mmCIF file of N, CA and C in Angstrom:
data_model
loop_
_atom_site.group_PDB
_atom_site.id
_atom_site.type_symbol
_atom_site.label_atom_id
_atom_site.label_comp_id
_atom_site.label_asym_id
_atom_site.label_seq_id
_atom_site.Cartn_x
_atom_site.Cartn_y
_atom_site.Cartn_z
ATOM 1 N N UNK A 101 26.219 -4.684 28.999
ATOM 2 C CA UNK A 101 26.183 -5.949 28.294
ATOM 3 C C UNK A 101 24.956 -6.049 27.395
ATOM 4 N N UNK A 102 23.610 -5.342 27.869
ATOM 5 C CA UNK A 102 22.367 -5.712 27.394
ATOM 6 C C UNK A 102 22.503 -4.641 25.808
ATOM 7 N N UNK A 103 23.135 -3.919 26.102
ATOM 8 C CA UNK A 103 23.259 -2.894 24.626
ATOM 9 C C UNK A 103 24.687 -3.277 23.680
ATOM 10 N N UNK A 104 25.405 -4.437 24.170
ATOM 11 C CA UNK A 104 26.287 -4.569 23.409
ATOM 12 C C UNK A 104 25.308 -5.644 22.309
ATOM 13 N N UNK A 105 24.229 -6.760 23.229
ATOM 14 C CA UNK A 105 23.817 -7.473 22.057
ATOM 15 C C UNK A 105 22.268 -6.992 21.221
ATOM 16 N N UNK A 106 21.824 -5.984 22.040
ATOM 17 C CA UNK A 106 21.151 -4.961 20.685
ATOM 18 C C UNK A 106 21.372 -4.993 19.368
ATOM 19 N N UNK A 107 22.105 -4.777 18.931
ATOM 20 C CA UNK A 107 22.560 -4.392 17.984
ATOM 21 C C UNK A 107 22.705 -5.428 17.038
ATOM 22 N N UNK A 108 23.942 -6.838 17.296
ATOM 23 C CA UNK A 108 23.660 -7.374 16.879
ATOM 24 C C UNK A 108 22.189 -8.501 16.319
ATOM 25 N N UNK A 109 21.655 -8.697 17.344
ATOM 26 C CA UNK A 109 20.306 -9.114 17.424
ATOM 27 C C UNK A 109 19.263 -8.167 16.400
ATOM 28 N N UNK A 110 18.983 -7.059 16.230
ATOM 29 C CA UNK A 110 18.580 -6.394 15.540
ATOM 30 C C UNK A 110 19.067 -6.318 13.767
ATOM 31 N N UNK A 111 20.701 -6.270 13.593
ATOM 32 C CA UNK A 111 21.142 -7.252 12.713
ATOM 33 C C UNK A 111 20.705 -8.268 11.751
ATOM 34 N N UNK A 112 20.530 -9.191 12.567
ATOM 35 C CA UNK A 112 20.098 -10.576 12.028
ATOM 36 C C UNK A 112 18.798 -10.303 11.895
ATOM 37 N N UNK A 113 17.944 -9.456 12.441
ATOM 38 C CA UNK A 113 16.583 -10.112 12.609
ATOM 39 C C UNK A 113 16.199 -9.010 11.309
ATOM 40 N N UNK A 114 16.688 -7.988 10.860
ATOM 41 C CA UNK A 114 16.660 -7.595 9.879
ATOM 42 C C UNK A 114 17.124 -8.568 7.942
ATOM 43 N N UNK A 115 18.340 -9.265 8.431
ATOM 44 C CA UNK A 115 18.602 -9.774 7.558
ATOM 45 C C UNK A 115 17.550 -11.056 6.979
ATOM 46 N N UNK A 116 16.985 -11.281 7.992
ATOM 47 C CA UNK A 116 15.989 -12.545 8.493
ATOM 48 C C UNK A 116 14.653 -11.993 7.356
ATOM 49 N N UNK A 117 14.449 -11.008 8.116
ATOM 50 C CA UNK A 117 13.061 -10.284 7.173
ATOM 51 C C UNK A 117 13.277 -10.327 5.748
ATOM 52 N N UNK A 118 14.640 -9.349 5.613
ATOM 53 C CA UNK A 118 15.227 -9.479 4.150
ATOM 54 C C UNK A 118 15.140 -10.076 3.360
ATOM 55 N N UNK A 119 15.756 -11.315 3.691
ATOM 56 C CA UNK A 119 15.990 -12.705 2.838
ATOM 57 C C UNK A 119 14.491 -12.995 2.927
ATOM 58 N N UNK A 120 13.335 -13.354 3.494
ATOM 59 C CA UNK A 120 12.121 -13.934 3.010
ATOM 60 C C UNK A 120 11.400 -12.793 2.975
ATOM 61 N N UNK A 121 11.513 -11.369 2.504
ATOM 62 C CA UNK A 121 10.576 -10.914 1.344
ATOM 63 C C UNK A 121 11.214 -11.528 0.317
ATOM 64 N N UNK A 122 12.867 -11.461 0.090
ATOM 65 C CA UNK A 122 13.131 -11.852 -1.465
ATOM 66 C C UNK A 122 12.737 -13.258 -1.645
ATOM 67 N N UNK A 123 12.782 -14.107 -0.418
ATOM 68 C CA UNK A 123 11.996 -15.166 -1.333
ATOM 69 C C UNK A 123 10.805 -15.028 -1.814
ATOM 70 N N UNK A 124 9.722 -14.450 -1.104
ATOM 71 C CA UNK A 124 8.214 -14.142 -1.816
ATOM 72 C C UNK A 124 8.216 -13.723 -2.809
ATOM 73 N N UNK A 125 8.976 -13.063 -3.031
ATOM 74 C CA UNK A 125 9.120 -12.241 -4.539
ATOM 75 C C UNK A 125 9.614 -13.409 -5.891
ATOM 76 N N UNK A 126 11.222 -14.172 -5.115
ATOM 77 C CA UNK A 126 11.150 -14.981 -5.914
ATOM 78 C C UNK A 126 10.253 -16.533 -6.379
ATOM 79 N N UNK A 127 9.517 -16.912 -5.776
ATOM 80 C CA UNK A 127 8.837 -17.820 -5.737
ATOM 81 C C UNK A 127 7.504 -17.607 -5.762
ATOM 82 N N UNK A 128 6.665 -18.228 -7.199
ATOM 83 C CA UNK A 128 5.229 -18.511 -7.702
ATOM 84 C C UNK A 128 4.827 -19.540 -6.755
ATOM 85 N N UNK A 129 4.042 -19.343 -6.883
ATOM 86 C CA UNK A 129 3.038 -20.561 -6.480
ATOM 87 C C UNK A 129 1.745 -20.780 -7.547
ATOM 88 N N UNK A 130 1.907 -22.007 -8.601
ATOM 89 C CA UNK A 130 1.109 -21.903 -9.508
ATOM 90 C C UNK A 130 0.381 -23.248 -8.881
ATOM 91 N N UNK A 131 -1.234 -23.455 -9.441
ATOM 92 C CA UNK A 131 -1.731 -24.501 -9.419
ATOM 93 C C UNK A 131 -1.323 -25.739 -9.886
ATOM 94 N N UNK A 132 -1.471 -27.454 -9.382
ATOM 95 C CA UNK A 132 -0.538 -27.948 -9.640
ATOM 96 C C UNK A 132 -1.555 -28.447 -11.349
ATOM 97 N N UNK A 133 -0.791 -29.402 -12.069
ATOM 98 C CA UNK A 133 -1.109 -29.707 -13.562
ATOM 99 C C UNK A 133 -2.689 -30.209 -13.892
ATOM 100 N N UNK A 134 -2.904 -30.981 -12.935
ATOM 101 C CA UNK A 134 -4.424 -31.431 -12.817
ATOM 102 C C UNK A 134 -5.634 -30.661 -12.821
ATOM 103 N N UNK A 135 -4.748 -30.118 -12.216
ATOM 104 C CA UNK A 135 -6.105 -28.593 -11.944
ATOM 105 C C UNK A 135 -6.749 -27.973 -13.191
ATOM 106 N N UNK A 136 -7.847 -27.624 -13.033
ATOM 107 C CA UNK A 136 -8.429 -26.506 -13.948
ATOM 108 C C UNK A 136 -7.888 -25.397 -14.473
ATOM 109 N N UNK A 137 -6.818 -25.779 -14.460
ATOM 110 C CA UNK A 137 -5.078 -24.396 -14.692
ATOM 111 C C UNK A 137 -5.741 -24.231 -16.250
ATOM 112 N N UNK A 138 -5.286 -23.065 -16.719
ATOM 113 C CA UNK A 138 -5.341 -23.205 -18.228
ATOM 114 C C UNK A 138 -4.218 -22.000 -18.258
ATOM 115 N N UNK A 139 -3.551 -21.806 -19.641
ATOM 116 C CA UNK A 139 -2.876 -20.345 -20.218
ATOM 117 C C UNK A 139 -4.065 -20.260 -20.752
ATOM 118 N N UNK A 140 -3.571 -18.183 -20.897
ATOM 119 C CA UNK A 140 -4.310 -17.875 -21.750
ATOM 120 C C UNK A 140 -3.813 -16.403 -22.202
ATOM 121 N N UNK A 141 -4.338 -15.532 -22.391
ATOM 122 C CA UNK A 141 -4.338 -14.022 -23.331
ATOM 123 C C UNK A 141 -5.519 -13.292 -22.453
ATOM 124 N N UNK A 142 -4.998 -12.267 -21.281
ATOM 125 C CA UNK A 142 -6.134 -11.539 -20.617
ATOM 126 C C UNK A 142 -5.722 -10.279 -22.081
ATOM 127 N N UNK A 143 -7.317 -10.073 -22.113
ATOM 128 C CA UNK A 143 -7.180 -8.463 -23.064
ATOM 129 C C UNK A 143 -8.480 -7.403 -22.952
ATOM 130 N N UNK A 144 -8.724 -7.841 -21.446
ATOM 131 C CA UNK A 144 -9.848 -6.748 -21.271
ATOM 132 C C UNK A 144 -10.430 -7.203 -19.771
ATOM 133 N N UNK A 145 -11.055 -6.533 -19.250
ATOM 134 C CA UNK A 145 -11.529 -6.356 -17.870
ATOM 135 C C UNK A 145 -12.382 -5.154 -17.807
ATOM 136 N N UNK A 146 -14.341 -5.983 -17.616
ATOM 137 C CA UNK A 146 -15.110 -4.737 -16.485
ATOM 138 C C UNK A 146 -15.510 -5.701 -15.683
ATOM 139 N N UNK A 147 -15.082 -5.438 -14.382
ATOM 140 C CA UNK A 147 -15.363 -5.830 -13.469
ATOM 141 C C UNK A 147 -16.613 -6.286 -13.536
ATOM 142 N N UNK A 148 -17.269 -7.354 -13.365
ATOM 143 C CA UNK A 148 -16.893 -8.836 -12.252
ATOM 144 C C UNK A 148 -16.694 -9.624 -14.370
ATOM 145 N N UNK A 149 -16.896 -9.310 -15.201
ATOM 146 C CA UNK A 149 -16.593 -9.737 -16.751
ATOM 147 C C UNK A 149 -15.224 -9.663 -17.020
ATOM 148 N N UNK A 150 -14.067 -10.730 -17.325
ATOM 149 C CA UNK A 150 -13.577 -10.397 -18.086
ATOM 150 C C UNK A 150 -13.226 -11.201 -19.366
ATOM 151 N N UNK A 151 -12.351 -10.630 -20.122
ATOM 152 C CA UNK A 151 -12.060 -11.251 -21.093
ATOM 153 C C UNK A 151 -10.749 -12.030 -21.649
ATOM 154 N N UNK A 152 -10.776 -13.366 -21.784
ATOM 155 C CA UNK A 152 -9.567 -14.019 -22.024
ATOM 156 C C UNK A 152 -9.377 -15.168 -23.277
ATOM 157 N N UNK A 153 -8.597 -14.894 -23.898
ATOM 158 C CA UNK A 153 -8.607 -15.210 -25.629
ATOM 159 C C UNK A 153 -10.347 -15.237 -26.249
ATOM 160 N N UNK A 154 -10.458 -14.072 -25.943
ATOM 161 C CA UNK A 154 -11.964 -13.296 -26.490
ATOM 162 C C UNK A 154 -12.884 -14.038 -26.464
ATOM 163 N N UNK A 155 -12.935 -14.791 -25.453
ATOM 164 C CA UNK A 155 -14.041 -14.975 -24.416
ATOM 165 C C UNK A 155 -14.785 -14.459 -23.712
ATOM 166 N N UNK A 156 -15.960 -14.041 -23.130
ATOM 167 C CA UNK A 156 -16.103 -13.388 -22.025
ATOM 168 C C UNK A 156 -16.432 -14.463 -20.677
ATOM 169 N N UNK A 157 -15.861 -14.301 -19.628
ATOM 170 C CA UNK A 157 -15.505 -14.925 -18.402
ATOM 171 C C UNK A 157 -16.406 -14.337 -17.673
ATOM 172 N N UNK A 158 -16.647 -14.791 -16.057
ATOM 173 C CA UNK A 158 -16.419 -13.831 -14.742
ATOM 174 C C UNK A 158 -15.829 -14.203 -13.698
ATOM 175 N N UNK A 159 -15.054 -13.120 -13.226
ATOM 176 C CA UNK A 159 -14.555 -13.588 -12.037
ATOM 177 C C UNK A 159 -15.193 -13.530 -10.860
ATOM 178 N N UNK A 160 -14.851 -14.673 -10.020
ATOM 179 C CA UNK A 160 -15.550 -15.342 -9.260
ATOM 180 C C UNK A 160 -15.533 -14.474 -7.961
ATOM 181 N N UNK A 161 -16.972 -14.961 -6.996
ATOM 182 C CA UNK A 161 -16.647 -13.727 -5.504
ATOM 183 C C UNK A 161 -15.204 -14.246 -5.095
ATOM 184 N N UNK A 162 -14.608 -13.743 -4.577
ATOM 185 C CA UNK A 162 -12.985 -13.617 -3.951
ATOM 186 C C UNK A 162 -11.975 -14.506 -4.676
ATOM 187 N N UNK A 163 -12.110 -13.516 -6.112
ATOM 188 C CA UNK A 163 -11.419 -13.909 -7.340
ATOM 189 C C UNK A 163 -9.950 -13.623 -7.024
ATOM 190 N N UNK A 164 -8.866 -13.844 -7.098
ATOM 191 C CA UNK A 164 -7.791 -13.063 -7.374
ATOM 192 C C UNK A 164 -6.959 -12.678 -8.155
ATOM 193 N N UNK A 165 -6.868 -11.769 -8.735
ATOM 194 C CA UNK A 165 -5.474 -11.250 -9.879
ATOM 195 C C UNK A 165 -4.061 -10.502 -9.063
ATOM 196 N N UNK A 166 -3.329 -12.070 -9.450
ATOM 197 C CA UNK A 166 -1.944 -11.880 -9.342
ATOM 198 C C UNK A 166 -1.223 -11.109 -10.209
ATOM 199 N N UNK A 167 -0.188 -10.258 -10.038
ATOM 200 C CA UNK A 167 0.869 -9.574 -10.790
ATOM 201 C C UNK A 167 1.758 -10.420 -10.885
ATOM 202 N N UNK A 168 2.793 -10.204 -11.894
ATOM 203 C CA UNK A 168 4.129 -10.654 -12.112
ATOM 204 C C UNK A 168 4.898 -10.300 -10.411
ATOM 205 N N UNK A 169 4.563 -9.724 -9.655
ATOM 206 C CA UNK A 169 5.589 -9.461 -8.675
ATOM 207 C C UNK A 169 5.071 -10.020 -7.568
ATOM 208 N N UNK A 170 3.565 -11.268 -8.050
ATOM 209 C CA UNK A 170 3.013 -12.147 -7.065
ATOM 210 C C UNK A 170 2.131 -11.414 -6.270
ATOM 211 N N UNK A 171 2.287 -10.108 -6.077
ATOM 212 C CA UNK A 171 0.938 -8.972 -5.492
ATOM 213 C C UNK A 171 -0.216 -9.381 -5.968
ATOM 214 N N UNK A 172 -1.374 -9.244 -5.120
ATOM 215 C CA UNK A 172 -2.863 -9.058 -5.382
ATOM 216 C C UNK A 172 -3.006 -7.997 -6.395
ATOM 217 N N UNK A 173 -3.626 -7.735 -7.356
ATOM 218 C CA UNK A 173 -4.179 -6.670 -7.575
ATOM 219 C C UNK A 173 -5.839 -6.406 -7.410
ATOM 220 N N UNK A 174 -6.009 -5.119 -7.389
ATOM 221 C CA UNK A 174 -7.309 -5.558 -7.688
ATOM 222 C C UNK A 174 -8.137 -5.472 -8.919
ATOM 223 N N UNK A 175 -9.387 -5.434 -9.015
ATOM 224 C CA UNK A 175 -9.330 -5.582 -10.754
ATOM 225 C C UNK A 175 -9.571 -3.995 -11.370
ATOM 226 N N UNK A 176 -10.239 -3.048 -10.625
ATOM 227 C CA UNK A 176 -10.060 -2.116 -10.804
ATOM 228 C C UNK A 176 -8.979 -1.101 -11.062
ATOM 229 N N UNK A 177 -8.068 -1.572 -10.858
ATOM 230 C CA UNK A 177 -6.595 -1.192 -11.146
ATOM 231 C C UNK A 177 -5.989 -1.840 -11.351
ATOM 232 N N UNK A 178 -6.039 -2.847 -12.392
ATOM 233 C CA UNK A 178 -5.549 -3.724 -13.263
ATOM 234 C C UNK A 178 -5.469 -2.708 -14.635
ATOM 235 N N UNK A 179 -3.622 -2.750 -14.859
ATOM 236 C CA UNK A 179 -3.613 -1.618 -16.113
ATOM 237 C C UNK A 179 -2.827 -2.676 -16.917
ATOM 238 N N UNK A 180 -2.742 -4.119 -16.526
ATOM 239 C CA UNK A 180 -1.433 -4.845 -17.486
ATOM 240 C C UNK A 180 -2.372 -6.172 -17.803
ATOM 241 N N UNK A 181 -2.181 -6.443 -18.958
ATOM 242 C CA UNK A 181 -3.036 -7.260 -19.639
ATOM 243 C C UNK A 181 -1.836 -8.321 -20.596
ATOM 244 N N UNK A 182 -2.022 -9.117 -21.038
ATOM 245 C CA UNK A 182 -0.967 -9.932 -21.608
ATOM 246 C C UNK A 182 -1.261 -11.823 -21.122
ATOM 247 N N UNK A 183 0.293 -12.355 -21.309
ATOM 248 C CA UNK A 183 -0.328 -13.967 -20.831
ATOM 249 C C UNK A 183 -1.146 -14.541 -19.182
ATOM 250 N N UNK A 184 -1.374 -15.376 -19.386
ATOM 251 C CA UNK A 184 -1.529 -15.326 -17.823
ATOM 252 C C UNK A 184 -2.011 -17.192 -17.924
ATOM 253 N N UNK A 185 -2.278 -17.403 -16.144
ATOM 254 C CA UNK A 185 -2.288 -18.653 -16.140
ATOM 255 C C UNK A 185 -3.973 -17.984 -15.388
ATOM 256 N N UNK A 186 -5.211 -19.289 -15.582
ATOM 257 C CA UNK A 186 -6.031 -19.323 -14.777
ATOM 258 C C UNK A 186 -6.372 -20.156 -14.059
ATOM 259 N N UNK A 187 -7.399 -20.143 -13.306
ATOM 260 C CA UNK A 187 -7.956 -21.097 -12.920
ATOM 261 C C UNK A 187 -9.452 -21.284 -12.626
ATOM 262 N N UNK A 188 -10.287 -21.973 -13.249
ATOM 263 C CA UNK A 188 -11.398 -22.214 -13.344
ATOM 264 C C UNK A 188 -12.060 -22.905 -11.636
ATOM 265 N N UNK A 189 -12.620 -22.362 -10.820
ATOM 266 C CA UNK A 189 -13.271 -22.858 -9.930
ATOM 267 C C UNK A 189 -14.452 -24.175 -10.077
ATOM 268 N N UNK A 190 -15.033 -24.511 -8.941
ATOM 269 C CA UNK A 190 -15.661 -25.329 -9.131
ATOM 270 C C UNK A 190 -17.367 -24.784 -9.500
ATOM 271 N N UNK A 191 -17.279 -23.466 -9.409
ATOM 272 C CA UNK A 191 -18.778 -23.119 -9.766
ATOM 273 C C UNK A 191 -18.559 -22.915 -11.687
ATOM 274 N N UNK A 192 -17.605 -22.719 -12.413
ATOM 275 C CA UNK A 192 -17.621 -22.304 -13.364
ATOM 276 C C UNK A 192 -16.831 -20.830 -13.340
ATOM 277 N N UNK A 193 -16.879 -20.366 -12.376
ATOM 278 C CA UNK A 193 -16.514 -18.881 -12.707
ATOM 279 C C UNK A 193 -14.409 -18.803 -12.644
ATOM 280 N N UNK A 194 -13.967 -17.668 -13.143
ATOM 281 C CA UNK A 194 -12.334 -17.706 -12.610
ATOM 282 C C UNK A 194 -12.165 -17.132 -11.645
ATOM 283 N N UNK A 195 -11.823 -17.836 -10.696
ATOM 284 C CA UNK A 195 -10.917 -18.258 -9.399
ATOM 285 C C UNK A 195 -9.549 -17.329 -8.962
ATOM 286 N N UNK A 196 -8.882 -17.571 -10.097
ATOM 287 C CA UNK A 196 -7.525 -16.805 -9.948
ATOM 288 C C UNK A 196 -6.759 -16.512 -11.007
ATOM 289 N N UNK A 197 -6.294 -15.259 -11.390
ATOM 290 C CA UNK A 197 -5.751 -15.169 -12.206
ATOM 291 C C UNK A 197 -3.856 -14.482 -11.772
ATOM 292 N N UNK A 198 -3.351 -15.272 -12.584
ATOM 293 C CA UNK A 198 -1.630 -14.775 -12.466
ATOM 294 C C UNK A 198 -1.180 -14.353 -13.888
ATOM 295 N N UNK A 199 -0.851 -12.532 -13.697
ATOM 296 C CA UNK A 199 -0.443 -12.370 -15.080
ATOM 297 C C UNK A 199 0.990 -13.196 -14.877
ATOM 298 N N UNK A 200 1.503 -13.298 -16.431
ATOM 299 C CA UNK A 200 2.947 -13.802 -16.174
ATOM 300 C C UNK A 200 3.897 -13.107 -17.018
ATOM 301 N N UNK A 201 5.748 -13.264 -16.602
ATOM 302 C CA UNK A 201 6.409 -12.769 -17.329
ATOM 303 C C UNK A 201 6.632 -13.572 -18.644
ATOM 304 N N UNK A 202 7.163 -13.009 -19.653
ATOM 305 C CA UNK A 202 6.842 -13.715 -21.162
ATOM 306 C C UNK A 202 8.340 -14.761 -20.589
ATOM 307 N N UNK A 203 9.101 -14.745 -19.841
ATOM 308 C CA UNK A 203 9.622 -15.885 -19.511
ATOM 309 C C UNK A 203 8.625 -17.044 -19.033
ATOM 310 N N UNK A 204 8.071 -16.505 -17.845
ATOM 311 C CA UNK A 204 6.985 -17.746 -18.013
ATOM 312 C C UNK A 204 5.762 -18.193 -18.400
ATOM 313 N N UNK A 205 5.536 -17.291 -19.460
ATOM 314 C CA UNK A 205 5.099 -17.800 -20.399
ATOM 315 C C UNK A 205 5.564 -18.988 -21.312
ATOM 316 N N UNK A 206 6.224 -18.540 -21.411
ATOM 317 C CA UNK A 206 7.355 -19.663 -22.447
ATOM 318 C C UNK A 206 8.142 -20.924 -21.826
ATOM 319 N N UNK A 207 7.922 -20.447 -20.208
ATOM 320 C CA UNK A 207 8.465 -21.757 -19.797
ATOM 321 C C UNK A 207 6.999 -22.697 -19.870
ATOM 322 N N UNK A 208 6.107 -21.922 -19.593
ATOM 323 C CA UNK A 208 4.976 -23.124 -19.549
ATOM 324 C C UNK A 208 4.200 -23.558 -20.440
ATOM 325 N N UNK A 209 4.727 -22.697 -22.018
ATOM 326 C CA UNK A 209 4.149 -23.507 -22.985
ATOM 327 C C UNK A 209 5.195 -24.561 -23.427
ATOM 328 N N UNK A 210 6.333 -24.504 -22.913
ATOM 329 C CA UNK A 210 7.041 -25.039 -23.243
ATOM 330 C C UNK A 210 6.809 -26.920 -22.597
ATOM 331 N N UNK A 211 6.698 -26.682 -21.288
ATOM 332 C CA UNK A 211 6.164 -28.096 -20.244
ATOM 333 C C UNK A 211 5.469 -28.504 -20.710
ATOM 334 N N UNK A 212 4.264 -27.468 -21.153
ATOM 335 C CA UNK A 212 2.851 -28.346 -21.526
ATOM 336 C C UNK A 212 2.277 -29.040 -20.236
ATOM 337 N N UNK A 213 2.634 -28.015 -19.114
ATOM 338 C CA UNK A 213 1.315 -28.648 -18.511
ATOM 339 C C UNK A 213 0.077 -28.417 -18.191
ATOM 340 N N UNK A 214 -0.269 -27.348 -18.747
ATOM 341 C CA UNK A 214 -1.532 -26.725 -18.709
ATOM 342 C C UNK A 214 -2.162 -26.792 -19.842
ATOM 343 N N UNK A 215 -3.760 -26.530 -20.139
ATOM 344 C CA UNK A 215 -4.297 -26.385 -21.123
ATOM 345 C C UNK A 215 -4.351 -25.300 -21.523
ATOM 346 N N UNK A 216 -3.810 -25.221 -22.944
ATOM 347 C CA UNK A 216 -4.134 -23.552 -24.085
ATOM 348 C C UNK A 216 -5.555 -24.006 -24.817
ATOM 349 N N UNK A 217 -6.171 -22.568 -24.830
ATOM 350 C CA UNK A 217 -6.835 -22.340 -25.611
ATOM 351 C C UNK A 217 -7.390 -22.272 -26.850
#
C-alpha cells in the first residue's frame, strides 16, 4: 500500500515545485511608484561606479543587479547593459538595479510611473 502512494505523492510534489519556479520567473517585483524608482540607460560598469544615462553612480554595499530572468547578478559578470529600472537608497548611493525587457521598458514608459532622466 505504502509504495502504491509513492509515486503519486512524489507526482504532485514535483508538479508543486514546477509551477512556482515558473511563477518566479514569471513575476517582477518592482518598487512601488513613490519610491526613488527611476528608468534609465545602464551603459557601463567598474565596480562599485557605475554608469547610467552618463552619469557616474555607485552602487551601494549590498547593491543588487537584477536580470531580465529576475536572477541576481553580480556586477562583475554583468555582460548586458540596456534599460533598466533603479533605485536610489536612502544614503544616495543605487540600491538596486533591474535590467529590463524592451517590453518593459515600454510598458513603463508608457504608465509613467517612474521618473526618466
Amino acid at each position: 500500500m505504502k509504495k502504491k502512494l509513492f509515486l503519486p505523492i512524489v507526482v504532485i510534489a514535483m508538479v508543486v515545485l514546477f509551477a512556482s519556479n515558473v511563477h518566479a520567473r514569471l513575476s517582477r517585483l518592482f518598487p512601488p511608484p513613490p519610491s526613488n524608482s527611476k528608468l534609465g540607460e545602464l551603459t557601463a560598469i567598474n565596480y562599485p561606479k557605475i554608469e547610467i544615462n552618463g552619469d557616474t553612480l555607485q552602487l551601494g554595499a549590498g547593491g543588487q543587479i537584477r536580470g531580465t530572468n529576475n536572477l541576481i547578478i553580480l556586477p562583475a559578470l554583468l555582460t548586458e547593459f540596456g534599460p533598466i529600472l533603479y533605485w536610489i537608497g536612502p544614503t544616495g548611493d543605487v540600491q538596486r538595479i533591474w535590467l529590463l525587457t524592451p517590453e518593459e521598458a515600454a510598458q513603463a514608459e508608457e504608465e509613467g510611473k517612474y521618473e526618466t532622466e
